């Protein structure tokens, strides 16, 4: 199969195809983030990296079998307004308008199959516009079915037989490291917090006025984590867990597990780059589940 991947990130699409058992003859990726490209090259040195999608000549890929991509969602996500008081500009936003590069590729390449992913929290008018442009209704899948992370995403695709994955019942306790294996730098030894209730999903809340409410949440390991974001690179932005009577942030390895990536997939990059790249990526098991529809084609 010949694959064109736009906004490729760390090549979660390739990892999903591999996991689904789909042979890939050629995989061409458009991505401009250098740390993400390095992670991709470490795992898949045969991927062809082409750089900036706005400079692409999609006619080079006429006849490719599969087009995949999830254009940046920062202008569409409800989190932007709720936690940053930032105006959402929708599909005309600086980042999300890259969706139209995907439409251009779809119209030019005319692949047999396509898959486009984006956030489920977007306004109905933006969802409807994407549906009009792509010509198919989206399927909403929550990554919580296959991982320890709540992550509702919309998938527009013409891959046949897309169903909901079976619920694996995974919680944070199933994927986090034992406390003694977590390096000291990930623990919040000096930060104050308030315990809520031992049976609450958000078991504790960090104190402090200069922390967005989403980032104050400390998750109970008996439950699932909140949605990973691509801005979780520094400060108090990483997801947090309560373990052995103390609060800590999740490690990059645990982020990988929340996205069902192979362990140490992003190893070798700085922690900040790992958090961002994984948060911007796809849940591999969800994509592999969708790609499973290609096996009988």
CSV table of C-alpha atoms in Angstrom, one decimal:
chain,number,residue,atom,x,y,z
A,1,UNK,CA,0.0,0.0,0.0
A,2,UNK,CA,1.2,3.5,-0.9
A,3,UNK,CA,0.3,6.0,1.8
A,4,UNK,CA,0.4,9.8,1.9
A,5,UNK,CA,0.3,11.2,5.4
A,6,UNK,CA,-0.3,14.9,6.0
A,7,UNK,CA,0.6,16.6,9.4
A,8,UNK,CA,2.3,13.3,10.1
A,9,UNK,CA,3.7,14.1,13.5
A,10,UNK,CA,5.6,11.1,14.9
A,11,UNK,CA,4.1,8.7,12.3
A,12,UNK,CA,1.4,7.2,14.5
A,13,UNK,CA,-0.3,6.3,11.2
A,14,UNK,CA,2.6,4.1,10.2
A,15,UNK,CA,2.6,2.5,13.6
A,16,UNK,CA,-1.1,1.8,13.3
A,17,UNK,CA,-0.8,0.3,9.8
A,18,UNK,CA,2.0,-2.0,11.1
A,19,UNK,CA,-0.1,-3.0,14.1
A,20,UNK,CA,-3.1,-3.8,11.8
A,21,UNK,CA,-0.9,-6.0,9.6
A,22,UNK,CA,-1.3,-3.8,6.5
A,23,UNK,CA,1.8,-4.0,4.2
A,24,UNK,CA,3.2,-0.6,3.3
A,25,UNK,CA,5.1,-0.2,0.1
A,26,UNK,CA,5.7,3.5,0.4
A,27,UNK,CA,4.9,6.0,3.1
A,28,UNK,CA,5.3,9.7,2.3
A,29,UNK,CA,5.0,12.2,5.2
A,30,UNK,CA,4.5,15.9,5.4
A,31,UNK,CA,5.6,17.4,8.7
A,32,UNK,CA,7.6,20.5,9.8
A,33,UNK,CA,8.2,19.9,13.5
A,34,UNK,CA,11.8,18.8,13.8
A,35,UNK,CA,11.7,16.9,17.1
A,36,UNK,CA,8.7,14.9,15.7
A,37,UNK,CA,10.5,14.1,12.5
A,38,UNK,CA,13.5,12.8,14.4
A,39,UNK,CA,11.2,10.5,16.5
A,40,UNK,CA,9.6,9.3,13.3
A,41,UNK,CA,13.0,8.6,11.6
A,42,UNK,CA,14.2,6.7,14.7
A,43,UNK,CA,11.3,4.3,14.4
A,44,UNK,CA,10.8,4.2,10.7
A,45,UNK,CA,13.9,5.2,8.7
A,46,UNK,CA,12.3,4.3,5.4
A,47,UNK,CA,9.6,7.0,5.6
A,48,UNK,CA,10.0,9.7,3.0
A,49,UNK,CA,9.8,13.1,4.7
A,50,UNK,CA,8.8,16.0,2.5
A,51,UNK,CA,8.5,18.9,4.9
A,52,UNK,CA,5.9,21.7,4.6
A,53,UNK,CA,2.5,20.6,3.4
A,54,UNK,CA,1.8,24.1,2.1
A,55,UNK,CA,4.6,23.6,-0.5
A,56,UNK,CA,3.4,20.2,-1.6
A,57,UNK,CA,2.6,19.2,-5.2
A,58,UNK,CA,0.0,16.5,-4.6
A,59,UNK,CA,0.0,15.5,-8.3
A,60,UNK,CA,3.2,13.6,-7.5
A,61,UNK,CA,1.0,11.1,-5.6
A,62,UNK,CA,-1.8,10.4,-8.0
A,63,UNK,CA,-2.6,6.7,-7.7
A,64,UNK,CA,-1.6,6.4,-4.0
A,65,UNK,CA,-3.9,4.0,-2.1
A,66,UNK,CA,-4.5,5.8,1.2
A,67,UNK,CA,-4.5,9.5,2.4
A,68,UNK,CA,-4.4,10.0,6.2
A,69,UNK,CA,-4.1,13.1,8.4
A,70,UNK,CA,-5.5,15.1,11.3
A,71,UNK,CA,-4.9,18.8,10.7
A,72,UNK,CA,-3.9,20.8,13.9
A,73,UNK,CA,-7.0,21.2,16.1
A,74,UNK,CA,-6.0,24.2,18.2
A,75,UNK,CA,-8.5,26.5,16.6
A,76,UNK,CA,-11.3,24.0,16.9
A,77,UNK,CA,-10.9,22.5,20.4
A,78,UNK,CA,-13.2,23.7,23.2
A,79,UNK,CA,-10.2,23.7,25.5
A,80,UNK,CA,-8.9,26.8,23.8
A,81,UNK,CA,-11.7,29.0,25.0
A,82,UNK,CA,-12.4,27.2,28.3
A,83,UNK,CA,-8.8,27.3,29.6
A,84,UNK,CA,-7.1,30.1,27.7
A,85,UNK,CA,-9.8,32.6,27.1
A,86,UNK,CA,-8.7,32.4,23.4
A,87,UNK,CA,-11.1,33.1,20.6
A,88,UNK,CA,-11.6,30.0,18.5
A,89,UNK,CA,-11.5,30.9,14.8
A,90,UNK,CA,-12.5,27.5,13.5
A,91,UNK,CA,-11.4,26.2,10.1
A,92,UNK,CA,-10.1,29.6,9.2
A,93,UNK,CA,-7.7,29.7,12.1
A,94,UNK,CA,-4.0,29.9,11.5
A,95,UNK,CA,-3.5,26.2,12.2
A,96,UNK,CA,-6.8,24.5,11.5
A,97,UNK,CA,-7.2,26.0,8.0
A,98,UNK,CA,-4.5,23.5,7.0
A,99,UNK,CA,-7.6,21.2,6.7
A,100,UNK,CA,-8.0,22.6,3.2
A,101,UNK,CA,-4.6,21.3,2.3
A,102,UNK,CA,-6.0,17.9,3.1
A,103,UNK,CA,-9.0,18.5,0.9
A,104,UNK,CA,-6.7,19.6,-1.9
A,105,UNK,CA,-4.7,16.4,-1.5
A,106,UNK,CA,-7.9,14.3,-1.5
A,107,UNK,CA,-9.2,15.9,-4.7
A,108,UNK,CA,-5.8,15.8,-6.5
A,109,UNK,CA,-4.6,12.3,-5.5
A,110,UNK,CA,-8.0,10.6,-5.5
A,111,UNK,CA,-6.9,7.8,-3.3
A,112,UNK,CA,-9.0,4.7,-2.9
A,113,UNK,CA,-9.2,5.3,0.8
A,114,UNK,CA,-8.9,8.2,3.2
A,115,UNK,CA,-9.0,8.9,6.9
A,116,UNK,CA,-9.2,12.3,8.5
A,117,UNK,CA,-9.2,12.9,12.3
A,118,UNK,CA,-10.1,15.8,14.5
A,119,UNK,CA,-11.6,16.8,17.9
A,120,UNK,CA,-15.1,15.9,18.8
A,121,UNK,CA,-15.6,19.1,20.8
A,122,UNK,CA,-15.7,21.4,17.7
A,123,UNK,CA,-18.7,23.4,16.9
A,124,UNK,CA,-21.4,21.7,14.8
A,125,UNK,CA,-20.9,24.2,12.0
A,126,UNK,CA,-17.3,23.2,11.6
A,127,UNK,CA,-18.0,19.5,11.8
A,128,UNK,CA,-20.7,20.0,9.1
A,129,UNK,CA,-18.3,21.9,6.9
A,130,UNK,CA,-15.7,19.1,7.2
A,131,UNK,CA,-18.4,16.5,6.4
A,132,UNK,CA,-19.5,18.5,3.3
A,133,UNK,CA,-15.9,18.7,2.0
A,134,UNK,CA,-15.1,15.1,2.6
A,135,UNK,CA,-18.4,13.6,1.6
A,136,UNK,CA,-18.8,11.2,4.5
A,137,UNK,CA,-20.2,11.4,8.0
A,138,UNK,CA,-17.8,11.1,10.9
A,139,UNK,CA,-17.6,8.3,13.4
A,140,UNK,CA,-16.9,9.3,17.0
A,141,UNK,CA,-14.6,6.9,18.9
A,142,UNK,CA,-13.4,7.5,22.4
A,143,UNK,CA,-9.8,6.2,23.0
A,144,UNK,CA,-11.0,5.2,26.5
A,145,UNK,CA,-12.3,2.0,24.9
A,146,UNK,CA,-8.7,0.8,24.1
A,147,UNK,CA,-6.6,2.9,26.5
A,148,UNK,CA,-6.5,4.5,30.0
A,149,UNK,CA,-7.2,7.9,28.4
A,150,UNK,CA,-10.5,9.8,27.7
A,151,UNK,CA,-10.1,11.1,24.2
A,152,UNK,CA,-13.1,11.7,22.0
A,153,UNK,CA,-12.2,12.1,18.4
A,154,UNK,CA,-14.1,12.3,15.1
A,155,UNK,CA,-13.0,10.1,12.2
A,156,UNK,CA,-14.1,10.8,8.6
A,157,UNK,CA,-13.2,7.8,6.4
A,158,UNK,CA,-14.4,5.6,3.6
A,159,UNK,CA,-12.6,2.6,4.9
A,160,UNK,CA,-15.3,-0.1,5.2
A,161,UNK,CA,-16.8,-1.7,8.3
A,162,UNK,CA,-15.7,0.8,10.9
A,163,UNK,CA,-17.2,-0.2,14.2
A,164,UNK,CA,-16.7,0.8,17.8
A,165,UNK,CA,-13.7,-1.1,19.4
A,166,UNK,CA,-14.3,-3.4,22.2
A,167,UNK,CA,-13.9,-1.9,25.7
A,168,UNK,CA,-10.7,-3.2,27.2
A,169,UNK,CA,-11.5,-1.7,30.6
A,170,UNK,CA,-8.0,-0.2,31.0
A,171,UNK,CA,-7.4,2.3,33.8
A,172,UNK,CA,-4.3,4.3,34.9
A,173,UNK,CA,-3.3,1.6,37.4
A,174,UNK,CA,-2.8,-0.8,34.4
A,175,UNK,CA,-0.2,1.4,32.6
A,176,UNK,CA,1.6,3.6,35.2
A,177,UNK,CA,5.0,2.7,36.5
A,178,UNK,CA,5.4,1.5,40.1
A,179,UNK,CA,6.3,4.4,42.4
A,180,UNK,CA,9.9,3.2,43.0
A,181,UNK,CA,10.6,3.3,39.3
A,182,UNK,CA,9.6,6.9,38.8
A,183,UNK,CA,12.5,9.3,38.9
A,184,UNK,CA,12.4,12.1,41.5
A,185,UNK,CA,12.0,14.9,39.0
A,186,UNK,CA,8.5,13.8,38.2
A,187,UNK,CA,7.2,14.1,41.8
A,188,UNK,CA,5.5,17.2,43.3
A,189,UNK,CA,7.2,17.2,46.7
A,190,UNK,CA,6.7,20.9,47.5
A,191,UNK,CA,3.4,21.7,45.8
A,192,UNK,CA,0.3,22.0,48.0
A,193,UNK,CA,-2.9,20.2,47.0
A,194,UNK,CA,-6.3,19.4,48.3
A,195,UNK,CA,-7.7,15.9,48.5
A,196,UNK,CA,-11.2,15.5,47.2
A,197,UNK,CA,-12.3,11.9,47.9
A,198,UNK,CA,-10.5,8.6,47.5
A,199,UNK,CA,-13.2,7.3,45.2
A,200,UNK,CA,-13.3,10.4,43.0
A,201,UNK,CA,-11.8,10.3,39.5
A,202,UNK,CA,-10.1,13.6,40.2
A,203,UNK,CA,-8.8,12.5,43.6
A,204,UNK,CA,-7.0,15.8,44.4
A,205,UNK,CA,-6.6,19.3,43.1
A,206,UNK,CA,-3.4,21.4,43.0
A,207,UNK,CA,-3.5,24.6,44.9
A,208,UNK,CA,-2.4,27.8,43.2
A,209,UNK,CA,-4.0,30.8,41.4
A,210,UNK,CA,-1.8,30.7,38.3
A,211,UNK,CA,-2.7,27.2,37.2
A,212,UNK,CA,-5.6,26.6,34.7
A,213,UNK,CA,-8.3,24.5,36.3
A,214,UNK,CA,-7.7,21.5,33.9
A,215,UNK,CA,-4.0,21.4,34.9
A,216,UNK,CA,-4.9,21.3,38.6
A,217,UNK,CA,-6.5,17.9,38.3
A,218,UNK,CA,-4.8,15.0,39.9
A,219,UNK,CA,-6.2,11.7,38.6
A,220,UNK,CA,-7.1,8.6,40.7
A,221,UNK,CA,-5.2,5.6,39.3
A,222,UNK,CA,-8.4,3.6,39.6
A,223,UNK,CA,-9.9,5.6,36.8
A,224,UNK,CA,-8.9,6.9,33.3
A,225,UNK,CA,-6.7,10.0,32.6
A,226,UNK,CA,-8.0,13.1,31.0
A,227,UNK,CA,-7.2,13.9,27.3
A,228,UNK,CA,-3.6,14.4,26.6
A,229,UNK,CA,-2.8,17.7,24.8
A,230,UNK,CA,0.0,18.9,22.6
A,231,UNK,CA,0.8,21.8,24.9
A,232,UNK,CA,1.9,19.6,27.8
A,233,UNK,CA,5.5,20.5,27.6
A,234,UNK,CA,6.4,22.4,30.7
A,235,UNK,CA,5.3,23.9,34.0
A,236,UNK,CA,2.2,22.3,35.4
A,237,UNK,CA,0.8,21.2,32.0
A,238,UNK,CA,1.4,17.5,32.2
A,239,UNK,CA,-1.3,15.1,33.5
A,240,UNK,CA,-1.0,14.2,37.2
A,241,UNK,CA,-1.7,11.1,39.2
A,242,UNK,CA,-2.0,10.3,42.9
A,243,UNK,CA,0.3,7.4,43.9
A,244,UNK,CA,1.5,6.1,47.2
A,245,UNK,CA,0.0,9.1,49.0
A,246,UNK,CA,1.8,11.7,46.8
A,247,UNK,CA,1.2,13.7,43.6
A,248,UNK,CA,3.4,13.4,40.5
A,249,UNK,CA,3.2,14.1,36.8
A,250,UNK,CA,3.0,11.3,34.4
A,251,UNK,CA,6.3,10.3,32.7
A,252,UNK,CA,6.8,10.4,28.9
A,253,UNK,CA,6.7,6.6,28.9
A,254,UNK,CA,3.3,6.7,30.5
A,255,UNK,CA,2.1,9.2,27.9
A,256,UNK,CA,3.2,6.8,25.2
A,257,UNK,CA,1.1,4.0,26.9
A,258,UNK,CA,-1.9,6.3,27.1
A,259,UNK,CA,-1.7,6.7,23.3
A,260,UNK,CA,-1.0,2.9,23.0
A,261,UNK,CA,2.4,3.6,21.4
A,262,UNK,CA,5.2,1.1,21.8
A,263,UNK,CA,7.2,1.7,25.0
A,264,UNK,CA,10.1,4.2,24.5
A,265,UNK,CA,8.8,5.2,21.0
A,266,UNK,CA,9.8,8.8,21.7
A,267,UNK,CA,12.9,7.9,23.7
A,268,UNK,CA,16.0,10.1,22.8
A,269,UNK,CA,14.0,13.3,22.6
A,270,UNK,CA,13.8,15.9,25.4
A,271,UNK,CA,10.9,15.3,27.8
A,272,UNK,CA,9.2,18.5,26.6
A,273,UNK,CA,9.3,17.3,23.0
A,274,UNK,CA,8.1,13.9,24.0
A,275,UNK,CA,5.0,15.2,25.9
A,276,UNK,CA,4.1,17.6,23.0
A,277,UNK,CA,4.6,15.0,20.3
A,278,UNK,CA,2.6,12.3,22.0
A,279,UNK,CA,-0.2,14.7,23.0
A,280,UNK,CA,-0.5,15.8,19.4
A,281,UNK,CA,-0.5,12.2,18.1
A,282,UNK,CA,-3.1,9.6,17.5
A,283,UNK,CA,-4.2,6.7,19.7
A,284,UNK,CA,-2.5,3.9,17.7
A,285,UNK,CA,-4.9,1.2,18.7
A,286,UNK,CA,-7.9,3.2,17.5
A,287,UNK,CA,-6.3,3.9,14.1
A,288,UNK,CA,-5.2,0.2,13.8
A,289,UNK,CA,-8.8,-0.8,14.6
A,290,UNK,CA,-10.1,1.4,11.7
A,291,UNK,CA,-7.3,0.2,9.4
A,292,UNK,CA,-8.4,-3.3,10.0
A,293,UNK,CA,-11.1,-2.7,7.5
A,294,UNK,CA,-8.4,-2.7,4.8
A,295,UNK,CA,-7.3,-6.2,5.4
A,296,UNK,CA,-10.0,-7.8,3.3
A,297,UNK,CA,-9.8,-5.2,0.5
